[in-house]
Tab-separated table of C-alpha atoms in Angstrom:
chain	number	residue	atom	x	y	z
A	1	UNK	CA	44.189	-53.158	-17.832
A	2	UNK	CA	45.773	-49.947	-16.520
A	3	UNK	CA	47.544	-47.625	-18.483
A	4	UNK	CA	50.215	-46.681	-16.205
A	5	UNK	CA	54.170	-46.032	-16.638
A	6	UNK	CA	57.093	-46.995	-15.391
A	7	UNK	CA	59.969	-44.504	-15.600
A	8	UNK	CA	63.379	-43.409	-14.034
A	9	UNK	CA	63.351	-39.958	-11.997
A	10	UNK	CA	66.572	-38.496	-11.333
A	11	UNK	CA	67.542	-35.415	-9.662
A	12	UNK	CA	70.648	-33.704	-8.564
A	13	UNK	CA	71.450	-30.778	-7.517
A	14	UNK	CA	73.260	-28.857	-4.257
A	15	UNK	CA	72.757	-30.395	-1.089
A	16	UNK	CA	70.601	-29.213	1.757
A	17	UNK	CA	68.426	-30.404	4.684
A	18	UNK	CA	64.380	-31.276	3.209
A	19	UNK	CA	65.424	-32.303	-0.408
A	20	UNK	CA	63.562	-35.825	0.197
A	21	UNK	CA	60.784	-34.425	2.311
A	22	UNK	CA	60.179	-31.650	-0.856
A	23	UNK	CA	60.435	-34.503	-3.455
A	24	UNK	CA	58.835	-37.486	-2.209
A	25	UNK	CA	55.636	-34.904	-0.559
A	26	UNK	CA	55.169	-33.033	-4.151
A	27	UNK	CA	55.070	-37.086	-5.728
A	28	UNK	CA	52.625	-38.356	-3.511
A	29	UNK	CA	50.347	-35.730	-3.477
A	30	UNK	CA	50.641	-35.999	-7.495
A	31	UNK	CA	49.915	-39.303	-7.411
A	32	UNK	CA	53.562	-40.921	-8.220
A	33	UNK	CA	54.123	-44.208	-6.988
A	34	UNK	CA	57.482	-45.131	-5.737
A	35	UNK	CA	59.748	-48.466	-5.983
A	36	UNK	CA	63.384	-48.956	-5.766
A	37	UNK	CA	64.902	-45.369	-4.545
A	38	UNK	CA	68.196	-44.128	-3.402
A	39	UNK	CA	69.321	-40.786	-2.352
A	40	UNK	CA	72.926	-40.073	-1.645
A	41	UNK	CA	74.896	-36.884	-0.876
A	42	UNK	CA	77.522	-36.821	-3.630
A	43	UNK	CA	80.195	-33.951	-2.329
A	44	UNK	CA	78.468	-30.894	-1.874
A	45	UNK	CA	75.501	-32.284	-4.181
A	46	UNK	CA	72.885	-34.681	-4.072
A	47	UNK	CA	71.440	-37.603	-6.294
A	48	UNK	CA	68.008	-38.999	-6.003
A	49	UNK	CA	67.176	-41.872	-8.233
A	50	UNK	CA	64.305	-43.591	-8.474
A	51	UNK	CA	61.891	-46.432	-10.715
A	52	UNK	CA	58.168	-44.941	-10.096
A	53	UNK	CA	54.857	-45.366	-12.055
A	54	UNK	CA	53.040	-42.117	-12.882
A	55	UNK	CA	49.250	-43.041	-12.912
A	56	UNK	CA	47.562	-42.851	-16.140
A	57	UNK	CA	45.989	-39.354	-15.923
A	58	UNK	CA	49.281	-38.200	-15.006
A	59	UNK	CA	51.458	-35.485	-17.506
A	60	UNK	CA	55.022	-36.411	-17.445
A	61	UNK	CA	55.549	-32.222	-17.830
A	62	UNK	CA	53.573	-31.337	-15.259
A	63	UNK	CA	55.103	-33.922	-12.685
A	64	UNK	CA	58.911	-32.331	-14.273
A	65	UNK	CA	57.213	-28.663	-13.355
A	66	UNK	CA	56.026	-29.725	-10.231
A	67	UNK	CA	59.775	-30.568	-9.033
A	68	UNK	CA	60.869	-27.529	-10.289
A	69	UNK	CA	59.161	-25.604	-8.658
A	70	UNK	CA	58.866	-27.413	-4.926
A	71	UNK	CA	61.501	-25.675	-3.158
A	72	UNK	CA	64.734	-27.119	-4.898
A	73	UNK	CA	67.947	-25.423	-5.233
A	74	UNK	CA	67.911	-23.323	-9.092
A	75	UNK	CA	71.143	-25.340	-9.944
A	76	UNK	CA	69.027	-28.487	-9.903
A	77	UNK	CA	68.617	-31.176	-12.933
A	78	UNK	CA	65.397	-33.300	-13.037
A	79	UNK	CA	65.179	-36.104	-15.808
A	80	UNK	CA	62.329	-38.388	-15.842
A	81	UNK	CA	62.766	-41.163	-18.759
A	82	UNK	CA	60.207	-44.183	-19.846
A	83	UNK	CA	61.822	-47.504	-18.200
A	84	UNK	CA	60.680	-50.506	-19.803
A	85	UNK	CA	61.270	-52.709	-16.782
A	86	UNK	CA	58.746	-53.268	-14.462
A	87	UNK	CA	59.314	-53.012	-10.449
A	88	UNK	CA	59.360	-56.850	-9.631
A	89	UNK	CA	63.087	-57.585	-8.533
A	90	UNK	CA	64.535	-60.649	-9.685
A	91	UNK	CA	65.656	-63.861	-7.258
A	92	UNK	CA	69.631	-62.272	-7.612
A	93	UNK	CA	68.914	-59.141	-6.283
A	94	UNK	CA	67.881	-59.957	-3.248
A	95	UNK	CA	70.995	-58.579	-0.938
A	96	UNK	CA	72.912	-61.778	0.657
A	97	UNK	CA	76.119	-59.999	2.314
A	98	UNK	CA	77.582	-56.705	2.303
A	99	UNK	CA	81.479	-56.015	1.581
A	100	UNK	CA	83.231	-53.473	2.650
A	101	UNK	CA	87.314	-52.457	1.412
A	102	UNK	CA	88.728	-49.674	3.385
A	103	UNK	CA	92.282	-47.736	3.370
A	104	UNK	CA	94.219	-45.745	1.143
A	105	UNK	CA	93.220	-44.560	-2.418
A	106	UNK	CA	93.962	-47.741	-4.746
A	107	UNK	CA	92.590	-46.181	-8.400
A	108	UNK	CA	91.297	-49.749	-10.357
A	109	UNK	CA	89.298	-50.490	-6.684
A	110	UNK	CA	85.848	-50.786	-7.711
A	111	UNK	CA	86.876	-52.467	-11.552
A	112	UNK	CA	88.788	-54.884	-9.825
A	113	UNK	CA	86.619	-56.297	-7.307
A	114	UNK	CA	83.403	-56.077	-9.796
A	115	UNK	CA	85.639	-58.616	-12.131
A	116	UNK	CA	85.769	-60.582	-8.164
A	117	UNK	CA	82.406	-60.738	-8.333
A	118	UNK	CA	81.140	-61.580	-11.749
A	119	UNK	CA	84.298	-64.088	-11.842
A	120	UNK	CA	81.650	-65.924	-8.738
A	121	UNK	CA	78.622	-65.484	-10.614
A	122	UNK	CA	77.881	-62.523	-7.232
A	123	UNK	CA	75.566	-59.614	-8.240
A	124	UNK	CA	76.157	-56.312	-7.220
A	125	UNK	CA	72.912	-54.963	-5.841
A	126	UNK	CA	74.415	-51.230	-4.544
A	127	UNK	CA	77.628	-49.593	-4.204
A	128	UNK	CA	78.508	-46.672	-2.113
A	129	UNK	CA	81.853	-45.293	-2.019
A	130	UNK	CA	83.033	-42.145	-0.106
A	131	UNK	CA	86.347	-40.614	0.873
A	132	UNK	CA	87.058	-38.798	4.501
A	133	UNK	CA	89.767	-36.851	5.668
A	134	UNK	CA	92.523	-39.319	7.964
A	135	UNK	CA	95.928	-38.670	9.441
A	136	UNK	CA	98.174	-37.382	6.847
A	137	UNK	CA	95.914	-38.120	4.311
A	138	UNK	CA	92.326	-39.676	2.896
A	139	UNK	CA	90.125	-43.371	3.932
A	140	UNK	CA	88.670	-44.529	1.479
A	141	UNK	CA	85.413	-46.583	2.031
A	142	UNK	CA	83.737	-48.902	-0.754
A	143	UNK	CA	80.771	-50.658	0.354
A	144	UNK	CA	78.767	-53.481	-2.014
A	145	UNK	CA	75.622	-55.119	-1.570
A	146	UNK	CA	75.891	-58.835	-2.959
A	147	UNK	CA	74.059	-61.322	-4.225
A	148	UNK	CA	76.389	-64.068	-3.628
A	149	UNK	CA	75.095	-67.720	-4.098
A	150	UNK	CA	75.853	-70.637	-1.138
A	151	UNK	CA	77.886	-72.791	-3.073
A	152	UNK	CA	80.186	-69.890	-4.089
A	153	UNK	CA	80.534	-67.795	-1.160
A	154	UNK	CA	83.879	-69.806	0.748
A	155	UNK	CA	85.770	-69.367	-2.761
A	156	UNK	CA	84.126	-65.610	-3.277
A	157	UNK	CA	85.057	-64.786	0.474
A	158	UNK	CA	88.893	-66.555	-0.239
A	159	UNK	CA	89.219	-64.313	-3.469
A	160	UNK	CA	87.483	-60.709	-1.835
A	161	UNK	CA	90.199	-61.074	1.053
A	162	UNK	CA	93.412	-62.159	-1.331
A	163	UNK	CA	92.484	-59.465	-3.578
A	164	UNK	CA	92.126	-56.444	-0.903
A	165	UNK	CA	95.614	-58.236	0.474
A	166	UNK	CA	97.202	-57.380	-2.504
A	167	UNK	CA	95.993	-53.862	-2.851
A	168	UNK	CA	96.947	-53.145	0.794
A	169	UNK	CA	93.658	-52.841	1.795
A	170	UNK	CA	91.262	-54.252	4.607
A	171	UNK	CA	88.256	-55.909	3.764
A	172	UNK	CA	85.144	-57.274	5.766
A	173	UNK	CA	81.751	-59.838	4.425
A	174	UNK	CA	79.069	-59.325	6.401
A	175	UNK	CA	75.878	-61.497	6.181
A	176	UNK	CA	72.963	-59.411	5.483
């Protein structure tokens, strides 16, 4: 039986170019396995995220020491936390369709369309949500990942478009 751990790396920190090369080169030469990752520029910043297994003969310190000291910016924060989930992903998180809202700012955007979704039984696998410059003012972008099940996706679909109506904002399903 192998002795290994699961935990949850995160890092942020001030953006630049090689940030994933520098993290995910120091963790495979250190023997760090990798599942479910993200990285996303947040701002000016960055966030990498990510469920990996540190083999047994691995130190958790020495992996945190390791980061540190691979060529990331000073103003960086690395946290690396026992997860007690494993890295199998259940039937419901398998993406189905991706949604998209777009327009103006609409504050309530993202609590309002989760209730959508859990109202539909639809799991949210990833969000992403970013604001550019537009014309007199800002677009607004909110992207989710579903999980949405056959026999709910005509009255899920019905509800995602009345609701962006009523905010004034477009929306688009895509199948994934």
């Amino acid at each position: 039986m192998s002795n290994n751990m699961n935990y949850i790396l995160r890092i942020t920190g001030s953006d630049d170019v090689g940030h994933i090369a520098n993290i995910t080169g120091y963790l495979f030469e250190t023997g760090v396995n990798l599942a479910d990752t993200t990285f996303a520029v947040l701002g000016t910043g960055f966030e990498f995220s990510s469920l990996v297994e540190l083999l047994s003969d691995v130190d958790v310190n020495d992996v945190e020491e390791g980061l540190r000291a691979c060529g990331l910016p000073e103003d960086t924060r690395i946290s690396l936390q026992p997860a007690s989930y494993n890295f199998d992903r259940l039937d419901d998180s398998v993406i189905t369709h991706v949604v998209e809202f777009s327009g103006g700012d609409r504050p309530g955007l993202v609590a309002r369309m989760s209730e959508v979704f859990g109202k539909y039984d639809a799991n949210i696998v990833r969000m992403s949500s970013r604001r550019s410059e537009a014309g007199n003012g800002y677009d607004y972008r909110t992207r989710f990942a579903v999980n949405i099940k056959a026999d709910t996706y005509k009255a899920l679909e019905t509800a995602l478009y009345n609701t962006a109506g009523s905010l004034r904002l477009n929306c688009a399903v895509e199948k994934a």
